[in-house]
XYZ file of C-alpha atoms in Angstrom:
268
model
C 0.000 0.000 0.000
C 1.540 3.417 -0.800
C 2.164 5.848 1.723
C 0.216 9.252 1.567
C -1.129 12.111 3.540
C -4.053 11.315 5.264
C -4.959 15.076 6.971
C -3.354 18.438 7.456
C -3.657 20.511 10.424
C -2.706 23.849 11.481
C -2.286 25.537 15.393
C -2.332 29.499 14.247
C -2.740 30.192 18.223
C 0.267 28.203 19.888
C -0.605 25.981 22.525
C -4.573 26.349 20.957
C -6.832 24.161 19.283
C -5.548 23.604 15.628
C -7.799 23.850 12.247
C -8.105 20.803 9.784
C -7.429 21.516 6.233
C -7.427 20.331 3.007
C -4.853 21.421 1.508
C -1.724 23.881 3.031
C 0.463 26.512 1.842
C 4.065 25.375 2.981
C 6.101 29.101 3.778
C 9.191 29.165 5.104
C 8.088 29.040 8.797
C 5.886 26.158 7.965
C 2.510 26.130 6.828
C 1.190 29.372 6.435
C -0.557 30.736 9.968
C 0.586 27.866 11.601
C 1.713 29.205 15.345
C 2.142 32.270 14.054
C -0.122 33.709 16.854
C 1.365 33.400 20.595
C 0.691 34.473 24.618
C 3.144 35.586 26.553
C 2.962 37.275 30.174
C 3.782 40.621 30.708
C 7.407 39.583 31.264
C 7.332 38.377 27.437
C 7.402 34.669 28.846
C 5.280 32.798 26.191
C 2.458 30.718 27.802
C 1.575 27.106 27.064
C -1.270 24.418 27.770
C 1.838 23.056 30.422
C 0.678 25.898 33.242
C -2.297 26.591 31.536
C -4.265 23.675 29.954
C -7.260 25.466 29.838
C -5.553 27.135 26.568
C -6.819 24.159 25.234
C -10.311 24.895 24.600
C -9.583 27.913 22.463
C -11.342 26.951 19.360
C -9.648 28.702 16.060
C -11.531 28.939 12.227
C -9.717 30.626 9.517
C -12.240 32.984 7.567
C -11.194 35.275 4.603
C -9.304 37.826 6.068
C -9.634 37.264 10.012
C -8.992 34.487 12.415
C -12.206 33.819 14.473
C -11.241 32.796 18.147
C -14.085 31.024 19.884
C -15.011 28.570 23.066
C -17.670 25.600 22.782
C -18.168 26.422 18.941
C -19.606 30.202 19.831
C -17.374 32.895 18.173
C -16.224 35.398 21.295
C -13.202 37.377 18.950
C -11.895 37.958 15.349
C -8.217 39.150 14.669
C -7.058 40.341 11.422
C -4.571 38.061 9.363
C -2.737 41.120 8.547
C -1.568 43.897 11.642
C 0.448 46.502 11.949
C 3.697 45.506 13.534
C 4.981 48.619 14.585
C 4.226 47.930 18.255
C 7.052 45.335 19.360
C 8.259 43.743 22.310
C 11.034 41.121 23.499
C 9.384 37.712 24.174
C 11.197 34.513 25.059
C 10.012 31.036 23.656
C 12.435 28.312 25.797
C 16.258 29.866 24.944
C 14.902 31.677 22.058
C 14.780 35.498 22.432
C 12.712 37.669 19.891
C 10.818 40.849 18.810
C 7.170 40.419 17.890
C 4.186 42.692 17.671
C 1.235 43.138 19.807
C -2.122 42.522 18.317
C -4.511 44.667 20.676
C -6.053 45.750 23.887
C -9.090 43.850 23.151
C -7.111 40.683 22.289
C -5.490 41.222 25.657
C -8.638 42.117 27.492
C -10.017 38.849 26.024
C -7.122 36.402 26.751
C -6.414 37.846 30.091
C -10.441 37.530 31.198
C -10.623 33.761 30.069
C -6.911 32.779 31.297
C -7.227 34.694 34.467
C -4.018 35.751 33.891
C -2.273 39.504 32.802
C -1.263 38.120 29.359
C -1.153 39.725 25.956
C -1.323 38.418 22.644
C 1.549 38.939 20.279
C 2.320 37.889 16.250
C 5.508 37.289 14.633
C 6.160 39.720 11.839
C 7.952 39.043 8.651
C 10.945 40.733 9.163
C 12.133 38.678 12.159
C 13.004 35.328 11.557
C 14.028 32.583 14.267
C 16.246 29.999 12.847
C 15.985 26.428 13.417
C 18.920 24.694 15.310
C 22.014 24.836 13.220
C 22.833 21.362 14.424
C 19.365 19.980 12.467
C 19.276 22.849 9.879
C 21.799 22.858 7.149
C 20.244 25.156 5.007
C 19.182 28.056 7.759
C 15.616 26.834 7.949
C 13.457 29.163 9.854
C 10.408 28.829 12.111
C 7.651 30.522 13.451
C 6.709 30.256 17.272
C 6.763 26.488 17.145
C 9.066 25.288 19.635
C 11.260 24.526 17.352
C 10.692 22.919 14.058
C 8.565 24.265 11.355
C 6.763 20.771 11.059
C 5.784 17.631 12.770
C 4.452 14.273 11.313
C 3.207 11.274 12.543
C 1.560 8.352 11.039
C -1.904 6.923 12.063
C -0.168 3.214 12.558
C 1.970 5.280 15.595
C -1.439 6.539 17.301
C -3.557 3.540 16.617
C -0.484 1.126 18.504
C -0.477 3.290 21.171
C -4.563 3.242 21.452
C -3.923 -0.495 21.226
C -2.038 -0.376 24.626
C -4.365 2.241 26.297
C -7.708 1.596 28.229
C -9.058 4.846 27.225
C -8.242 5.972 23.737
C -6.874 9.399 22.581
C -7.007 11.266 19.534
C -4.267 11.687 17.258
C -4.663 15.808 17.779
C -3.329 15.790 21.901
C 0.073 15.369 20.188
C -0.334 18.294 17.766
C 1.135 17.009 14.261
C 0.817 19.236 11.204
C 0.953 15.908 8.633
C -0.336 12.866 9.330
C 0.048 9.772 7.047
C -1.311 6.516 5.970
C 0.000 3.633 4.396
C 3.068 2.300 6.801
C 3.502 0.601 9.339
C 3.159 1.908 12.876
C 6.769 4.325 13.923
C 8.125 3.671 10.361
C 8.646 7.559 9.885
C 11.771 6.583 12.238
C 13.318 4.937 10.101
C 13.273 7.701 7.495
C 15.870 10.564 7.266
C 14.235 12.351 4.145
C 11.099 12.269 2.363
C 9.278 13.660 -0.681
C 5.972 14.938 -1.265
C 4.512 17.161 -4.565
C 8.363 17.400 -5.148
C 8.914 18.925 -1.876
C 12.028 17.596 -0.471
C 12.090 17.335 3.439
C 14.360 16.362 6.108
C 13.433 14.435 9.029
C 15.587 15.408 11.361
C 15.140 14.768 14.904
C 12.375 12.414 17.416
C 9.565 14.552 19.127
C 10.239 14.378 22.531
C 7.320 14.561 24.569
C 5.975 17.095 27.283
C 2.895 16.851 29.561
C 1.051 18.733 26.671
C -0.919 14.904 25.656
C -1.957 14.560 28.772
C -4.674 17.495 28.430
C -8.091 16.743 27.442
C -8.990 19.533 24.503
C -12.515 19.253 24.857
C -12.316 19.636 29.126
C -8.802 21.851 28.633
C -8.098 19.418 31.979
C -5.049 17.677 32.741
C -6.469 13.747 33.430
C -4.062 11.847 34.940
C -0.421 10.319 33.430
C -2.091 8.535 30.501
C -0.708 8.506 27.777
C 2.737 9.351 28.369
C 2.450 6.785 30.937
C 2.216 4.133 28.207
C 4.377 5.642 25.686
C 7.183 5.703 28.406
C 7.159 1.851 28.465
C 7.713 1.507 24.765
C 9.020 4.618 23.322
C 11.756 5.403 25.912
C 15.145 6.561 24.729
C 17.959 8.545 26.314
C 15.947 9.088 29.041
C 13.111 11.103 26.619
C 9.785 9.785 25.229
C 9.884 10.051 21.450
C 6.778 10.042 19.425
C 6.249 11.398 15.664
C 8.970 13.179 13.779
C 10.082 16.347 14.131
C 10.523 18.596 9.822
C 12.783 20.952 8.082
C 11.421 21.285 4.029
C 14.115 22.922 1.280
C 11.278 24.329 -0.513
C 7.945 25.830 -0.453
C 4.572 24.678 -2.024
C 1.271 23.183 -1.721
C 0.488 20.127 0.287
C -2.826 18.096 0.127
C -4.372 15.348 1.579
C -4.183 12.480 -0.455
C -0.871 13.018 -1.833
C 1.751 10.572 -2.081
C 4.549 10.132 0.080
C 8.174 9.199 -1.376
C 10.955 8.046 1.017
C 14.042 8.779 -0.425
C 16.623 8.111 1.999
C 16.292 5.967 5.557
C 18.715 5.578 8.180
């Protein structure tokens, strides 16, 4: 059976519920909107579902020209895809130090009322690139606020093995990916160290090692106990970190689509 994409997905809001798509525009941060939104705190700490899992029942749609931000399917706030950048402040994403532009008061009013939590919302503007790690990106591949990879992929064989082992199965989106595939067999994406699809070339370049993020519950926004990073830890345990689904670099932009075929061209 040939390998191919089996769905798309987007997180414009890091550390927010992600949209399903089609088909994606691959930029050179990844796909286009993807965590290109972020929180910080009013030190310019970014914020994440880790201290605040509740960030995981902000619902995002992408309409025309606006991202719609809602909560239980009811629209509550729509930001404009494009914003002036001119107001810009430090923030700091893990080691990563950079200058990115505040949205608005009312995005701030809005975050900080449902968080509970003096927060503000802040974009990345063109002009200020973070660069991947130099020791997994040959070719000065940047990112957007991801943590720090422009893509991740993981195949449906990895989640349905691990819902094999589980008592109480778990979707495929509590570990975030932006491709998923179908076709292999379940981890086989380790194996492979570059990849082709619609004549992009990409690198797979390092495991995803795994934070508490799985462990929240997008429809409660709830942490609910170890599972399943409990599980994973038995099997997927290496150097001391639990890897699951493949961290990206790509060497050129495009269009991806669901449905499209997957080449491997190189494993090891």
């Amino acid at each position: 059976m040939p390998v191919f994409v089996h769905s798309l997905h987007i997180y414009p809001i890091k550390s927010c519920q992600g949209i399903d798509l089609q088909q994606a525009e691959l930029t050179g941060t990844g796909f286009k909107y993807d965590r290109h939104w972020m929180l910080v705190d009013r030190q310019g700490q970014f914020l994440s579902q880790r201290q605040y899992p509740r960030l995981a029942r902000i619902q995002t749609r992408l309409d025309d020209d606006a991202l719609i931000i809602g909560i239980d399917g009811e629209q509550q706030l729509e930001l404009p895809l494009i914003s002036d950048d001119s107001q810009r402040r430090e923030v700091q994403l893990w080691n990563d130090r950079c200058s990115a532009a505040l949205v608005s008061q009312a995005a701030n009013r809005w975050f900080s009322d449902f968080l509970e939590i003096d927060c503000e919302l802040v974009f990345l503007p063109e002009s200020e690139q973070r660069r991947v790690d130099p020791d997994y990106a040959r070719d000065r591949q940047i990112v957007g606020f991801a943590d720090g990879f422009p893509l991740l992929l993981l195949s449906r064989a990895s989640i349905d093995l691990l819902n094999n082992k589980l008592q109480q199965q778990v979707k495929i989106n509590r570990f975030r990916p932006n491709i998923v595939i179908d076709g292999c067999d379940a981890h086989a994406e380790d194996e492979w160290s570059r990849i082709s699809v619609n004549a992009i070339d990409i690198e797979l370049v390092k495991p995803c090692s795994r934070c508490p993020i799985p462990t929240v519950n997008p429809r409660t926004g709830q942490k609910e106990g170890p599972e399943p990073l409990k599980t994973l830890t038995r099997y997927r345990r290496r150097d001391n970190k639990v890897g699951f689904g493949q961290n990206l670099v790509h060497e050129s932009g495009g269009q991806l689509a669901c449905g499209q075929l997957l080449e491997v061209l190189e494993t090891g």
